[in-house]
Amino acid sequence: MEPQTRPWVAVNGRTRELGEVGGHVTLLEWLRGLGLTGGKEGCAEGECGACAVLVARDDGQNGTHWVAINSCLVPAAAFDRQQVVTAEGLGGPGQLHPVQREMADRGGSQCGYCTPGFICSMAAEYYRAGRRAVVPEAGEHEHGPNGFDLHALSGNLCRCTGYRPIRDAAYALGKPDADDPLLARLGERAPAPAATTTSSAQGRYVRPASFAEALELRAAYPDARLVAGSTDWGVELNIRHARAALTIGIDRIEELREFSAGPGGIDLGAALSLSEIEARLAGRVPLLAEVFPQFASRLIRNGATLGGNLGTASPIGDTPPALLALDASLVLASVAGEREIRLADYFTGYRQSVRRPDELIKTVRIPVPVAPVSAFHKIAKRRFDDIASVAIAYALRLDGGASGNGAASRVAEIRIGLGGVAATPLRALAAEEALTGQPWTAEAVAAAAGELARAGTPMSDHRASAGYRTAMLRNSLLKFYAQNPGAGNPGAGNPGAGNPGGGRS
């Protein structure tokens, strides 16, 4: 990490002094203070995308890729010596960027409040490496003939225009011109992280120069706020006006961003964004491949981390049920050393865990091989960008069954992770026990569904009643079997299951 100097940010190609912003001034607030008012604060919690901007990030291959993020959530201090592009930096009235031109030509903007955010999210997908013309399959409505992935816009909301002209603009985009400077930037290294210290009357922000320094700060200031993607803490800052005396930025620390996958297991760095993990796993863990598209939106996943999702110990996070089903463990680190603990033993109460105040989550470890039959059911009011009322994850392994006589296989192992039905994420141990050793049949599953319905201590709130949550637990297992009835017969398995619910965490 580069040595500390006076903090600055490269915004639209121009160096701007960051100033003493502390840990509470968001990137959006800071940009608007510069007069760059295209980005707006609509919801202040990462759901509308009106604040989206582009940032230059390491692509993992010594190059750069442009990533769209919610600027209303992240501290401005986290962008010391980084590169940011706003809608104003993409183009202006005299020379529109191709994304801006297509939005204008196809009627993709009416009041214009959300348009700059749409423009930035669309531009990130416009420059995505590997985007190429395709022939969409029948019934495929989420990828255009130009390879544009509409999920890139899943975190952007429009209240007046309607999405058809916005989609038309996205699907009309061609390839960037060879002399496009933002395209040329992709071939260069991304900015290195900088050791940063900045203070204000409301608190101090520190980006440590090393992992060792981060652990020392954690030990000295156990009440400090650890921030990586800030998709949770940013909401606290904006909506509840929370402030931390010390904010420690850990999102760019190398030891927290390690990734490895081999016969000994899969290690996921706690500060890798979910989008980065999704790209690096490339489908190696089918259960997580089901989770990622349902986790909030692309804008959120570009910042959100496993360390943050687990560190809050929220009972309604999307990843804990899946990681419980995968029998994951956590590596916790402090100045005293490291220890590994199974995720099943991590949660102790509502937003509480065994993690000590001086510890941070370093790595999420998944044993391999993963179960061949899995599914993630997220029940929510919307398909995307929603919080789960109930989340259920399955990982099933069968003994193979009797060959040639049509007999059902027996359940060799099943793990079921639950969220939204108790004060903590938890394993459905009684249902697992009811199924283990039993034939994979409708009768055995129906009996176990009764046990699953009794799992946890569901409550009634504004998302769902206790009775609804109980019914969803029962129905989820029945659905899992209905979508995998042949999994118990050799050669007839379906290694995935659908999603009966929606998606925001």
Short mmCIF file of C-alpha atoms in Angstrom, two decimals, residues 52-55 66-70 117 120-122 124 152 298-300 302-303:
data_model
loop_
_atom_site.label_atom_id
_atom_site.label_comp_id
_atom_site.label_asym_id
_atom_site.label_seq_id
_atom_site.Cartn_x
_atom_site.Cartn_y
_atom_site.Cartn_z
CA ALA A 52 -24.54 5.55 -8.93
CA VAL A 53 -21.04 6.45 -10.10
CA LEU A 54 -18.20 4.55 -11.76
CA VAL A 55 -14.99 3.63 -9.94
CA TRP A 66 -15.24 0.06 -14.35
CA VAL A 67 -17.55 -0.80 -11.47
CA ALA A 68 -20.81 0.98 -10.64
CA ILE A 69 -21.50 1.58 -6.95
CA ASN A 70 -23.94 3.45 -4.74
CA GLY A 117 -27.54 6.81 -12.01
CA CYS A 120 -23.43 5.13 -14.82
CA SER A 121 -24.76 1.60 -14.25
CA MET A 122 -25.32 1.21 -17.97
CA ALA A 124 -20.24 -0.08 -16.43
CA ALA A 152 -26.58 -4.47 -14.34
CA ARG A 298 -25.64 -5.52 -8.78
CA LEU A 299 -24.89 -2.08 -7.36
CA ILE A 300 -24.97 -3.48 -3.82
CA ASN A 302 -20.31 -4.57 -6.20
CA GLY A 303 -19.56 -3.39 -2.65
#
